[in-house]
Short mmCIF file of C-alpha atoms and ligand atoms in Angstrom, two decimals:
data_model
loop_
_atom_site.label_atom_id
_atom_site.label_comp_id
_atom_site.label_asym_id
_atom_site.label_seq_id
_atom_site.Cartn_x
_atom_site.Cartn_y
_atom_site.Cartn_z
CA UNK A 16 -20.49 -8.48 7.52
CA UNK A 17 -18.65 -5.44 8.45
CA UNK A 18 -18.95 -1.61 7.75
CA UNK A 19 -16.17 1.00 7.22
CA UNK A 20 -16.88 4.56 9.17
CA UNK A 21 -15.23 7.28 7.70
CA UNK A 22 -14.61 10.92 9.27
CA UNK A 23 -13.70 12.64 6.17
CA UNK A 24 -12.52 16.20 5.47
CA UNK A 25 -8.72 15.42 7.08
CA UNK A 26 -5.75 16.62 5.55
CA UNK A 27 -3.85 13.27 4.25
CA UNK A 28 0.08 13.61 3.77
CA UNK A 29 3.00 11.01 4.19
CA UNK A 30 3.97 7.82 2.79
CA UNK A 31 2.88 4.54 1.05
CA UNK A 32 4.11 1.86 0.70
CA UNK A 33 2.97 0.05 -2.62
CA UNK A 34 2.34 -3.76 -2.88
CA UNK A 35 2.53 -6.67 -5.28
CA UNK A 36 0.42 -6.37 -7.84
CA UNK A 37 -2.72 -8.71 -7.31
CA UNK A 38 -3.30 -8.86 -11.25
CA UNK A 39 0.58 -10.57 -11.76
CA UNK A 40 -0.08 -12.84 -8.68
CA UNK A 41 -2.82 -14.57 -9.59
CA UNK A 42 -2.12 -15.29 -13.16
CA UNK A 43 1.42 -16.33 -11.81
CA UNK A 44 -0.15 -18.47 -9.06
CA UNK A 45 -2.17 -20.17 -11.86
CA UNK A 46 0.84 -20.79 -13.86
CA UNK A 47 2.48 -22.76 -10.80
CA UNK A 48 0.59 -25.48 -12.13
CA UNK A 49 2.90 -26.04 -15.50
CA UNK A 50 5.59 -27.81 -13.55
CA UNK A 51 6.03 -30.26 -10.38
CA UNK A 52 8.45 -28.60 -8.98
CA UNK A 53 8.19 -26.04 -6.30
CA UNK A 54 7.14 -22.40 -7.45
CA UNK A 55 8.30 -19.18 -5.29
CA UNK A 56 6.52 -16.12 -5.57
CA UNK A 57 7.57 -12.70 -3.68
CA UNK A 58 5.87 -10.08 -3.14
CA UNK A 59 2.57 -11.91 -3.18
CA UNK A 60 0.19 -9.37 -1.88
CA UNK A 61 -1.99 -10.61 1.34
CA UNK A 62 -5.60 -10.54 -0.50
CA UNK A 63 -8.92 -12.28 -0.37
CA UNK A 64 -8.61 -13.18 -3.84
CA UNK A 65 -4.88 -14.25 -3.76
CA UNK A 66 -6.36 -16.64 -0.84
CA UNK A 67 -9.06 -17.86 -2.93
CA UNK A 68 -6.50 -18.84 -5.98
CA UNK A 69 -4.59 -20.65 -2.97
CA UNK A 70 -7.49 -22.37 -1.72
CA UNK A 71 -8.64 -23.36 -5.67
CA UNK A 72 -5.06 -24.59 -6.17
CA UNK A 73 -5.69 -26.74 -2.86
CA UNK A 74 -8.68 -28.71 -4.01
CA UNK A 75 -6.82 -29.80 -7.39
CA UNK A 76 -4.18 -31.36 -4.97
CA UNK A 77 -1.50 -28.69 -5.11
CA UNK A 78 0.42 -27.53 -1.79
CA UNK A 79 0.01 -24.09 -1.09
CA UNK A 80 1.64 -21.86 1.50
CA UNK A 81 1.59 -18.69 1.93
CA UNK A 82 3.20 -15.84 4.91
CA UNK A 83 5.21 -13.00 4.79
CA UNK A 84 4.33 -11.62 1.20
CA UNK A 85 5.94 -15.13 0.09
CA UNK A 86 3.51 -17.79 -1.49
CA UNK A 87 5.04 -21.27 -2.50
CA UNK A 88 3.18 -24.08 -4.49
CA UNK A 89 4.14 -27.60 -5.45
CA UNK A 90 1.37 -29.10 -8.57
CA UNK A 91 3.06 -32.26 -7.80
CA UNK A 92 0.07 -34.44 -8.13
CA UNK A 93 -3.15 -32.53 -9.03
CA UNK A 94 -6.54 -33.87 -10.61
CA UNK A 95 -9.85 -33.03 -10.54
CA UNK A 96 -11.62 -29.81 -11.75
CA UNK A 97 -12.70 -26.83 -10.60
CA UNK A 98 -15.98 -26.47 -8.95
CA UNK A 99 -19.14 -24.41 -9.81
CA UNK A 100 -19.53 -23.12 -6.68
CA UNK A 101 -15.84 -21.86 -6.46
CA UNK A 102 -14.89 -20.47 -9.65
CA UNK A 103 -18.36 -18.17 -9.68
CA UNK A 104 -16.81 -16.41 -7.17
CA UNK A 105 -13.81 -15.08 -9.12
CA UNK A 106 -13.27 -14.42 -12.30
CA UNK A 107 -9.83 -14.81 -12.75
CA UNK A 108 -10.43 -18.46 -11.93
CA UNK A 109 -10.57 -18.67 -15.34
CA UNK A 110 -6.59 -18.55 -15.11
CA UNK A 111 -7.01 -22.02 -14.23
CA UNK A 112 -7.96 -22.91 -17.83
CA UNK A 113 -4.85 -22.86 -20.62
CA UNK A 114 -2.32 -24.08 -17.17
CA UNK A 115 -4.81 -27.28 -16.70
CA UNK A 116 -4.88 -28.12 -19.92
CA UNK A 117 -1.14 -28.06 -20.81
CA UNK A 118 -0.60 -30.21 -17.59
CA UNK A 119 -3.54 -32.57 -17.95
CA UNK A 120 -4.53 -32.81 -21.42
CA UNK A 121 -8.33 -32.56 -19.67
CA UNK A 122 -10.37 -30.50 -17.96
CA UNK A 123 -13.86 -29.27 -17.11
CA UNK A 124 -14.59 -25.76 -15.88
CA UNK A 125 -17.30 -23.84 -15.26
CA UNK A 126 -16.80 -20.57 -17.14
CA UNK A 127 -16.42 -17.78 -14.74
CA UNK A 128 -19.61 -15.88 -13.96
CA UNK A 129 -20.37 -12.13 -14.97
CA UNK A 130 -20.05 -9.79 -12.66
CA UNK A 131 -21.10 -6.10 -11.78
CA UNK A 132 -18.74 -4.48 -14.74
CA UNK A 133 -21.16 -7.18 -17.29
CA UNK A 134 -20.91 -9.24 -19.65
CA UNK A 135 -17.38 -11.01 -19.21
CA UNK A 136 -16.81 -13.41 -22.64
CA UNK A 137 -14.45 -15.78 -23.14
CA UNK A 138 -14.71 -16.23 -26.70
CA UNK A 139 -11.16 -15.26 -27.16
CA UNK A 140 -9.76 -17.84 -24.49
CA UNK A 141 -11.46 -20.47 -26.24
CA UNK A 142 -10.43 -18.87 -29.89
CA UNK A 143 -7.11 -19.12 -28.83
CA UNK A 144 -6.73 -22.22 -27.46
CA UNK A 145 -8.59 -24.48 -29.91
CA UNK A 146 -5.69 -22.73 -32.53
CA UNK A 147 -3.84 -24.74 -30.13
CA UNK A 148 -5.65 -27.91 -30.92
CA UNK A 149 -7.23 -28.39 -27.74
CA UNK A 150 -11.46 -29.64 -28.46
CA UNK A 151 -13.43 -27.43 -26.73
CA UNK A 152 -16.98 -27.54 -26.49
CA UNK A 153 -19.28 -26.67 -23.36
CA UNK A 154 -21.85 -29.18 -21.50
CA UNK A 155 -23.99 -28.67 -18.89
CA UNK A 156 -22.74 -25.84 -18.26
CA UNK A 157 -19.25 -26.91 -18.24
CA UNK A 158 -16.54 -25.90 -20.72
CA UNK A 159 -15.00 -29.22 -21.42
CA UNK A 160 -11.41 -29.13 -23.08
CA UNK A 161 -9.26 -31.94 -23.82
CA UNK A 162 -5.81 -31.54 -26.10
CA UNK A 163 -3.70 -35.15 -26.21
CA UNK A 164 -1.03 -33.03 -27.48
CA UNK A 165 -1.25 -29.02 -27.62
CA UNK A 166 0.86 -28.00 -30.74
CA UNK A 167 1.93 -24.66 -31.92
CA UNK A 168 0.15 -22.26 -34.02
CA UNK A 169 -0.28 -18.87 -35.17
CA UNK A 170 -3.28 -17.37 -33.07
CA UNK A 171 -4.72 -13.92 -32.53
CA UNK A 172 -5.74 -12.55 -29.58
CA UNK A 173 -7.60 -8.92 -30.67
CA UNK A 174 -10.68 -8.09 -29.09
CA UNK A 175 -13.14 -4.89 -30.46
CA UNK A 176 -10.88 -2.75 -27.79
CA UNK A 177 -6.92 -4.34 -27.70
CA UNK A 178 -7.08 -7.83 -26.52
CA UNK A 179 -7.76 -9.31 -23.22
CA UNK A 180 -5.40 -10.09 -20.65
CA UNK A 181 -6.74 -12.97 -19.24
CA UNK A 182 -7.14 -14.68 -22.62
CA UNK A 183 -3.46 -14.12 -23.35
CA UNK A 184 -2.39 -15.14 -20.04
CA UNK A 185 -4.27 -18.43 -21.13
CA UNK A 186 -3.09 -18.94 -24.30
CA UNK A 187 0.53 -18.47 -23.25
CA UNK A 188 0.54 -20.51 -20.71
CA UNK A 189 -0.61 -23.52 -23.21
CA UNK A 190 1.61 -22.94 -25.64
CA UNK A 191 4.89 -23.06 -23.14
CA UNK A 192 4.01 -26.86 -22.98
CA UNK A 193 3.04 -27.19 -26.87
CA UNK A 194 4.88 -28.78 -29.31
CA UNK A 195 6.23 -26.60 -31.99
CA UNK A 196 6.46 -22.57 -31.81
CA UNK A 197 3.25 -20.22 -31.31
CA UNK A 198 2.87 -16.92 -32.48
CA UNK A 199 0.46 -14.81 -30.54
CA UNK A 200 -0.42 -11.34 -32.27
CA UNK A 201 -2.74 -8.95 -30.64
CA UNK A 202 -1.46 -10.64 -27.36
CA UNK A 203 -2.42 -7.51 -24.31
CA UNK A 204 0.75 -5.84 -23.55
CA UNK A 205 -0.66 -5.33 -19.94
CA UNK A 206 2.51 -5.47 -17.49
CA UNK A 207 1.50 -8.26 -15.61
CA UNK A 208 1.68 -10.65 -18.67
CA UNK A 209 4.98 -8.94 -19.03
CA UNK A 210 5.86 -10.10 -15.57
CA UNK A 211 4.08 -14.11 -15.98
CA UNK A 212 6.09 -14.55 -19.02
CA UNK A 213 8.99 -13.51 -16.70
CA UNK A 214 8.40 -15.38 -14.60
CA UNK A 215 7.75 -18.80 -17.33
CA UNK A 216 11.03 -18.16 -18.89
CA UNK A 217 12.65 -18.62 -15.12
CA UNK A 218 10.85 -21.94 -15.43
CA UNK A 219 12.20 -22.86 -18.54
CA UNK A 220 9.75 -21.49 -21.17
CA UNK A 221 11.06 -19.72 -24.07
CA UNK A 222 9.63 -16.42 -25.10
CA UNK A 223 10.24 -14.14 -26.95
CA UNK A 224 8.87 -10.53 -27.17
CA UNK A 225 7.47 -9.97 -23.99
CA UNK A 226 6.13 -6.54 -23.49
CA UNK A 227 5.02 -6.78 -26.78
CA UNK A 228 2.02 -7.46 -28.83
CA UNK A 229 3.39 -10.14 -30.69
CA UNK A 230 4.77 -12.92 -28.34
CA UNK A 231 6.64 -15.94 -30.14
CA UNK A 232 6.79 -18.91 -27.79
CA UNK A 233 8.79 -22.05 -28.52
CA UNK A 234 7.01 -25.33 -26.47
CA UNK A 235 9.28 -27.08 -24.36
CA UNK A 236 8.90 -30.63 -22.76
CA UNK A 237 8.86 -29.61 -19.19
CA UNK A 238 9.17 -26.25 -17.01
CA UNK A 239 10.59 -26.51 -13.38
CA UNK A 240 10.33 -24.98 -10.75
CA UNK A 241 11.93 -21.07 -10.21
CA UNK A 242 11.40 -18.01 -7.82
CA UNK A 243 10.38 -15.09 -8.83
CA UNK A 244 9.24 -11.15 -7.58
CA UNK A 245 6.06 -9.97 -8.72
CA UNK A 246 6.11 -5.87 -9.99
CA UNK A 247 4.27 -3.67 -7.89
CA UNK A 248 0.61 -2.81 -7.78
CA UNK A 249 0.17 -0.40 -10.72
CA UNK A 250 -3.36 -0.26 -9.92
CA UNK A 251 -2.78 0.70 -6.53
CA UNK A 252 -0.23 2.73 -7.02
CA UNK A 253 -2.61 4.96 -9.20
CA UNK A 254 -5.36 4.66 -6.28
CA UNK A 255 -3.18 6.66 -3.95
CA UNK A 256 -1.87 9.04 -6.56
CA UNK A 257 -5.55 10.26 -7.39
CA UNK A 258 -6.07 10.28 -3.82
CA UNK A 259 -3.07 12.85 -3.20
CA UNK A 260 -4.28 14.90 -5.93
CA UNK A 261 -8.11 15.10 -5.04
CA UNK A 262 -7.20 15.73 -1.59
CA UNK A 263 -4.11 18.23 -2.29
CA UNK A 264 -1.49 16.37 0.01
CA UNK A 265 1.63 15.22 0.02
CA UNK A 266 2.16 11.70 -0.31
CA UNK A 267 5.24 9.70 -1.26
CA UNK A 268 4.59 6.71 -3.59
CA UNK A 269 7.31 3.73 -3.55
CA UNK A 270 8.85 4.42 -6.93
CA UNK A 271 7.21 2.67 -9.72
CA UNK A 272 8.86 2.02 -12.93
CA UNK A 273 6.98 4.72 -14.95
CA UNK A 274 6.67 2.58 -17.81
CA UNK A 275 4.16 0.55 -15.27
CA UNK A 276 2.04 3.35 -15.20
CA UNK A 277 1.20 3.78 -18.67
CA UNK A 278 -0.96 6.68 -19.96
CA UNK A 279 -2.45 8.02 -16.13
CA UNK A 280 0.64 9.80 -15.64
CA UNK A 281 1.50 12.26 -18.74
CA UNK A 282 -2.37 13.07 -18.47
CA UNK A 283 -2.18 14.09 -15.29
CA UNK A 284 1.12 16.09 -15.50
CA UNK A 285 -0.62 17.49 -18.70
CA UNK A 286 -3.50 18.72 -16.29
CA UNK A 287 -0.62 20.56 -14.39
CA UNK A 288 -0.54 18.16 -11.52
CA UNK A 289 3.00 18.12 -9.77
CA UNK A 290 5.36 14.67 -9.65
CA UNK A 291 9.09 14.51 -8.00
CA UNK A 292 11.19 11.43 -7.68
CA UNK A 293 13.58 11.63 -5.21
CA UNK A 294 15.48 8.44 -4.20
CA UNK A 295 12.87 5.41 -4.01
CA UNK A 296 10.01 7.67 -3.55
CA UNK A 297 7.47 9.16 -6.54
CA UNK A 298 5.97 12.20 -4.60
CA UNK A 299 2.95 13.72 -5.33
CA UNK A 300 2.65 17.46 -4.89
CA UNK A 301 -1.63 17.63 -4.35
CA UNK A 302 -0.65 20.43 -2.43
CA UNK A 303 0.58 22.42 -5.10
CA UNK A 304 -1.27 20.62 -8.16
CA UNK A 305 -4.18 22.94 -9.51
CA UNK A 306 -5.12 20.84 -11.87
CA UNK A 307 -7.54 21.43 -15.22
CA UNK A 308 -10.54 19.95 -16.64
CA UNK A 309 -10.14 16.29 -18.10
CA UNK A 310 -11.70 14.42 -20.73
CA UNK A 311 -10.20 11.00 -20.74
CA UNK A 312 -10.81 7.56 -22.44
CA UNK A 313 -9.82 4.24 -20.95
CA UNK A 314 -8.22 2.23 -23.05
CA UNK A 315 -5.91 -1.30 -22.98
CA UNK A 316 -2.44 -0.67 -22.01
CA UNK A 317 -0.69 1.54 -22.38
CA UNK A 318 -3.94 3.63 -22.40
CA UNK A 319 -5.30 4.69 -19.78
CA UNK A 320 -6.46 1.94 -17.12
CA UNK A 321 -10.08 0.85 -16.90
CA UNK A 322 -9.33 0.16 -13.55
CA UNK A 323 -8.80 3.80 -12.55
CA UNK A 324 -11.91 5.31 -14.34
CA UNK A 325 -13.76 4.70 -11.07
CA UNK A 326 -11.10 6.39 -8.45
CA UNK A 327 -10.51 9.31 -11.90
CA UNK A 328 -14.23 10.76 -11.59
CA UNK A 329 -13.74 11.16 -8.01
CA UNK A 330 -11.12 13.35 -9.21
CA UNK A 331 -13.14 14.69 -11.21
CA UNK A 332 -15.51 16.00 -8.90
CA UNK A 333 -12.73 18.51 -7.38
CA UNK A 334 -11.29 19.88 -10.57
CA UNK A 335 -13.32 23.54 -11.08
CA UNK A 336 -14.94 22.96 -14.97
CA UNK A 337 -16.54 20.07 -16.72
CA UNK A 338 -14.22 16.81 -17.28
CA UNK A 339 -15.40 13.46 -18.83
CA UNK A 340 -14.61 9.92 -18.35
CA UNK A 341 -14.75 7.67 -21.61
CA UNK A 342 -15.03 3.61 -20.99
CA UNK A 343 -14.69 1.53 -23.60
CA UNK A 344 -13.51 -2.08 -22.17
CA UNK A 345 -16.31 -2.26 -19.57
CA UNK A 346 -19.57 -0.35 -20.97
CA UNK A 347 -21.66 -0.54 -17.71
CA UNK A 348 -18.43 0.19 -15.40
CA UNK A 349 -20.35 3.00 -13.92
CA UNK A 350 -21.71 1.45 -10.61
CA UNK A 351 -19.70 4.12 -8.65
CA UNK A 352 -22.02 6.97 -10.16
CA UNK A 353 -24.95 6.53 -8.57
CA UNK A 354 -23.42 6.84 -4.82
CA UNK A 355 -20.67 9.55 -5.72
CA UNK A 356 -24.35 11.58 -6.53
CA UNK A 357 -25.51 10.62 -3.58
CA UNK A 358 -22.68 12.47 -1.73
CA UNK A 359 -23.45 15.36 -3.84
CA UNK A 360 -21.07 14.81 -7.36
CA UNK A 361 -22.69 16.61 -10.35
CA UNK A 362 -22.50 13.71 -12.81
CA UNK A 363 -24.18 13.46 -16.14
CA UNK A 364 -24.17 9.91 -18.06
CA UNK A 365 -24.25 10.64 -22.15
CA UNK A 366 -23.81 6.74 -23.33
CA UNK A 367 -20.83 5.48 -21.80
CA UNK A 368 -19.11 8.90 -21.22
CA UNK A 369 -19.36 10.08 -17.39
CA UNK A 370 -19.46 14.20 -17.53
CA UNK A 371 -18.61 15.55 -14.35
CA UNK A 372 -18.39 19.04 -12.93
CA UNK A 373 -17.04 20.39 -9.99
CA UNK A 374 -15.67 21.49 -8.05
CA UNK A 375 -18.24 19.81 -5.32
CA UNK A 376 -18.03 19.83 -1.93
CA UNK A 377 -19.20 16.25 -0.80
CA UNK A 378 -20.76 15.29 1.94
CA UNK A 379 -20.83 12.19 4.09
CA UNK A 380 -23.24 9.59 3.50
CA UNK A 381 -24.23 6.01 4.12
CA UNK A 382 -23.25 4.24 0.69
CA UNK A 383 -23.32 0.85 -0.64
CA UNK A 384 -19.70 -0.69 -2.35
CA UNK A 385 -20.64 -2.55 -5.41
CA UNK A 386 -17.28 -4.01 -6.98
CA UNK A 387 -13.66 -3.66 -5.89
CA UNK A 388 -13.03 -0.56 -8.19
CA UNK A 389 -15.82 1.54 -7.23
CA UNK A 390 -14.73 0.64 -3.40
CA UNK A 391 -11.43 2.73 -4.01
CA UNK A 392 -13.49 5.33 -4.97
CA UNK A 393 -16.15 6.00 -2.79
CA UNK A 394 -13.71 5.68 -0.06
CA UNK A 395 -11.78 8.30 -1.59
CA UNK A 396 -15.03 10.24 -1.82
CA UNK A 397 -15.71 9.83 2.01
CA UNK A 398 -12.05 10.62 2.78
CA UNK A 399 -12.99 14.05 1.22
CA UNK A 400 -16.61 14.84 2.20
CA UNK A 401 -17.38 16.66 4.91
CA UNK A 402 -18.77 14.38 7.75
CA UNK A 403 -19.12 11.01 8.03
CA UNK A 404 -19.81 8.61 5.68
CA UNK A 405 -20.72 4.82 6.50
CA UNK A 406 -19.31 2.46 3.52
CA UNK A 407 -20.90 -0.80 3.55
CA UNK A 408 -19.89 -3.63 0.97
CA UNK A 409 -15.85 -3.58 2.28
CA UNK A 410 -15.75 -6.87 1.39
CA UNK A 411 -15.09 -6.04 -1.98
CA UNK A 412 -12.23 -3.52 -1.18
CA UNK A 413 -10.73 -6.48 0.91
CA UNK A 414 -9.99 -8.13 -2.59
CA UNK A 415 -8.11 -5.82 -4.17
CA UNK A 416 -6.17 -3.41 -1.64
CA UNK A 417 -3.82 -4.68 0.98
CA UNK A 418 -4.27 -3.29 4.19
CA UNK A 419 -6.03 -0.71 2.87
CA UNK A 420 -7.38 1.00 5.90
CA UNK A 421 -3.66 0.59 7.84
CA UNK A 422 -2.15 2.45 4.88
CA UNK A 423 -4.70 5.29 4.65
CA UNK A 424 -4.59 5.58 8.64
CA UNK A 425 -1.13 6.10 8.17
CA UNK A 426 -1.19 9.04 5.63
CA UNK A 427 -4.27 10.49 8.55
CA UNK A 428 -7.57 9.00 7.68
CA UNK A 429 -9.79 8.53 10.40
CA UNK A 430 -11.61 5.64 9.91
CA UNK A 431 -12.54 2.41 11.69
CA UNK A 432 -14.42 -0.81 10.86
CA UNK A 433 -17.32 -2.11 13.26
CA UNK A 434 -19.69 -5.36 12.44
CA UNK A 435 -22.96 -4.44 11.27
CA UNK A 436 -25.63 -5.24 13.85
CA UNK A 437 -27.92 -7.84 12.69
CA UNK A 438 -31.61 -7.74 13.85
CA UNK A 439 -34.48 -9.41 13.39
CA UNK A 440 -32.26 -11.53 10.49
CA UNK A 441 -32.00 -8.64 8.46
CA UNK A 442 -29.14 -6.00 8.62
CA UNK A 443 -29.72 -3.30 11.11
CA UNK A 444 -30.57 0.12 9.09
C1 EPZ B 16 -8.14 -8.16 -16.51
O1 EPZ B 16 -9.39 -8.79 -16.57
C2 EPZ B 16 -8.03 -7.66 -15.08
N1 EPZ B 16 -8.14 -8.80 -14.18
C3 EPZ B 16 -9.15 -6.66 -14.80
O2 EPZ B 16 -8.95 -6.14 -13.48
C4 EPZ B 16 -9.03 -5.52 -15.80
O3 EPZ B 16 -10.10 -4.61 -15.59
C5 EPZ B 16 -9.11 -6.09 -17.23
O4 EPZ B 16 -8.07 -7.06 -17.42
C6 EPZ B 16 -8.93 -5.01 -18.28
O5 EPZ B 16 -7.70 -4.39 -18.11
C7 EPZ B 16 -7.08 -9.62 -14.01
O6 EPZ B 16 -6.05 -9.46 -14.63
C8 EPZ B 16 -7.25 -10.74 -13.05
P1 EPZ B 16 -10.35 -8.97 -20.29
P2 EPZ B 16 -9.75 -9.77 -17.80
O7 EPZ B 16 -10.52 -10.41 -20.62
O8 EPZ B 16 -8.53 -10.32 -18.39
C9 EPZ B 16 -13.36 -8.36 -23.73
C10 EPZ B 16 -9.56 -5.62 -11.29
O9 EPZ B 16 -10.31 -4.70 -10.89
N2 EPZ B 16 -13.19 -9.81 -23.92
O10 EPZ B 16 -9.12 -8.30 -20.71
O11 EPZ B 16 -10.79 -10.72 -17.37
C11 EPZ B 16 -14.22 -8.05 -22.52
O12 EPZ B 16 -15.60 -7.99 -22.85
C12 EPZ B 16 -9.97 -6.42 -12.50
O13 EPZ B 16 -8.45 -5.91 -10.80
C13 EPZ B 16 -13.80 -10.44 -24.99
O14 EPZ B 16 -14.47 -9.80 -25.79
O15 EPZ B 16 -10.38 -8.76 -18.78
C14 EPZ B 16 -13.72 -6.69 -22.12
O16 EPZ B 16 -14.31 -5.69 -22.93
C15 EPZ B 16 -11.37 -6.07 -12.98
N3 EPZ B 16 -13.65 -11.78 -25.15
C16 EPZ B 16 -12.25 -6.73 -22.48
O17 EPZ B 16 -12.09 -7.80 -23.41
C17 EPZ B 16 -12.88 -12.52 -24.28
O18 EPZ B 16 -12.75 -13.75 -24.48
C18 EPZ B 16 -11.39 -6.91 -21.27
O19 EPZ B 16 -11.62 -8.16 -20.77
C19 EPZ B 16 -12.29 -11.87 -23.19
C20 EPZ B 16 -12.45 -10.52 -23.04
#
């Protein structure tokens, strides 16, 4: 187990350089399973949980490599099903599901567990593909789906907020191998199943719509093999931008295609925070950005990212005035609060509304990382705080962010990672 020290309280300027996005990867790494030929994917970012899709594609017989932000697989001759023990350990395992079944006509799953953001349904993955006329029903603990022949269908995909990603990504993936044309309505218009179905129609699939919330996909007998660049990290890219303007530096994004970023930019600029694109570079002007009080919702795309709301309210702690942080996909997506207190925020929880006021001076402290999300910001947090903070539960960070502390050394963090000492079989405190 290892521990993060941070010396916050440094000025952070310069450049970043903005990976693959980990939410297209895995879905498209998933997907490599609808054909037997080879599958290219650049721009693959270098992640614990891109490993782990690698290593799950691995035990059902696939070849997997992976160097140099390249990751190839061949599904020539797969079986078996994924384990218990293995899929608890990421939810977008579940990926595995609408690929496995178009391939095999069989499989049993464990659904993927719950994890610190709650409850995490599936009902919709299984709505949609039983439209599909796959037989689904769960045994010991197993979801057990079988479909001799998948065939097309009109399905919706509309949850109580938008529709989930994950469950389209499923349902897609199915009906490129069905026989006859789907229709998906409510399907998420997330980018990254922008960029899978992309990616599908290099391998033969035909779709129609993408980017939209109605997808119409015509079934095809085969897909083959294809190469294809994942879009950048959206998710990280917004990371780094909140960090520039909490920390009022200088830093210069690569360029995202705006339309990537959604809502989390117009707020922002709305808030009087200061943006320049020059060449391949989307600088943010924290320097110069004074930016005013915020009350935001999170919403599917292209609202405003759920993934954010965590890395927003430490934001939100050094805008002067009160600013609130709305989440509606994930109600209990509020693991962050407790520690950003801790390091002195001024947050009050009304229902699933965060109310912050600042602006705070924080100071360092020992805090515990629950989930990947909250990780981005309570490192932010430390980065910002006077003294030194000591950020234990990395491992989560280590999913989502590639080289995360390289980067933020490289803008002028000061920050190193040391092993935690373990005594007497319990860690060291
Ligand atoms: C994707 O998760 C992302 N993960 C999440 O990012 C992201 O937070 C989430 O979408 C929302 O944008 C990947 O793409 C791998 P959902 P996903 O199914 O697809 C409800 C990160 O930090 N729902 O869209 O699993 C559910 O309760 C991760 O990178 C149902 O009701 O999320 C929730 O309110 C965390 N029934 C909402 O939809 C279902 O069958 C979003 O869930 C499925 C979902």
């Amino acid at each position: 187990m290892q521990e993060v020290i941070i010396q916050g309280g440094r000025p952070l300027a310069g450049k970043v350089s903005i990976s693959g996005a980990k939410n297209a990867g895995l879905p498209a790494l998933a997907a490599s399973l609808l054909t037997d030929d080879f599958v290219t994917i650049h721009r693959m970012p270098d992640l614990k949980d891109i490993r782990f899709m690698g290593s799950l594609l691995e035990d059902l017989g696939c070849e997997f490599s992976f160097q140099d932000g390249t990751a190839c697989v061949r599904a020539l001759a797969i079986g078996g099903n994924p384990s218990y023990e293995r899929v608890q350990q990421m939810r977008a395992s579940i990926c595995l599901l609408g690929p496995l079944i178009a391939r095999l006509k069989r499989v049993n799953m464990p659904p993927p567990g719950g994890c610190v953001l709650g409850q995490r349904p599936i009902d919709l993955h299984l709505h949609g593909l039983t439209a599909l006329g796959c037989e689904i029903f769960i045994q010991n603990g197993l979801i057990c789906a079988s479909a001799n022949q998948l065939k097309g269908a009109t399905v919706s995909m509309g949850g109580v907020f938008g529709s989930t990603v994950t469950g389209t990504i499923n349902v897609i993936c199915a009906a490129t191998l069905a026989n006859g044309t789907t229709i998906i309505e409510n399907a998420a218009r997330e980018p990254e199943v922008a960029d899978l179905c992309r990616m599908l129609v290099k391998m033969g699939a035909k779709i129609d719509g993408i980017g939209e919330s109605t997808l119409t996909i015509d079934g095809v007998e085969q897909l083959h093999g294809a190469s294809h660049e994942l879009i950048p990290d959206r998710i990280e890219f917004g990371t780094f931008l909140l960090l520039a303007l909490a920390g009022r530096g200088k830093l210069e994004l690569t360029k995202m295609d705006a339309a990537l970023c959604g809502a989390i930019i117009d707020a922002l600029a709305e808030s009087g925070a200061e943006f320049e694109e020059i060449g391949n570079f989307f600088i943010v002007h924290g320097e110069r950005s004074n930016l005013r009080p915020m009350h935001l919702e999170t919403l599917p795309f292209p609202g405003l990212p759920t993934d954010l709301q965590a890395p927003l309210c430490t934001l939100f702690t050094q805008i002067c005035g009160e600013s609130s942080m709305l989440e509606n996909i994930y109600p209990d997506r509020f693991t962050h609060v407790g520690e950003l207190r801790r390091m002195g925020a001024d947050i009050v929880m009304d229902g699933r509304r965060a109310v912050i006021r600042g602006a705070t001076h924080l100071s360092g402290a020992p805090v515990m990382i629950p989930d990947l999300r909250a990780g981005a910001c309570l490192y932010s947090a430390a980065l910002l705080a006077r003294g030194e903070s000591i950020l234990r539960g990395i491992h989560h960070v280590d999913r989502g962010y590639e080289i995360f502390d390289e980067k933020l050394r490289k803008i002028g963090a000061v920050l190193q990672r040391r092993e935690i000492m373990q005594k007497d079989g319990c860690e060291k405190i």
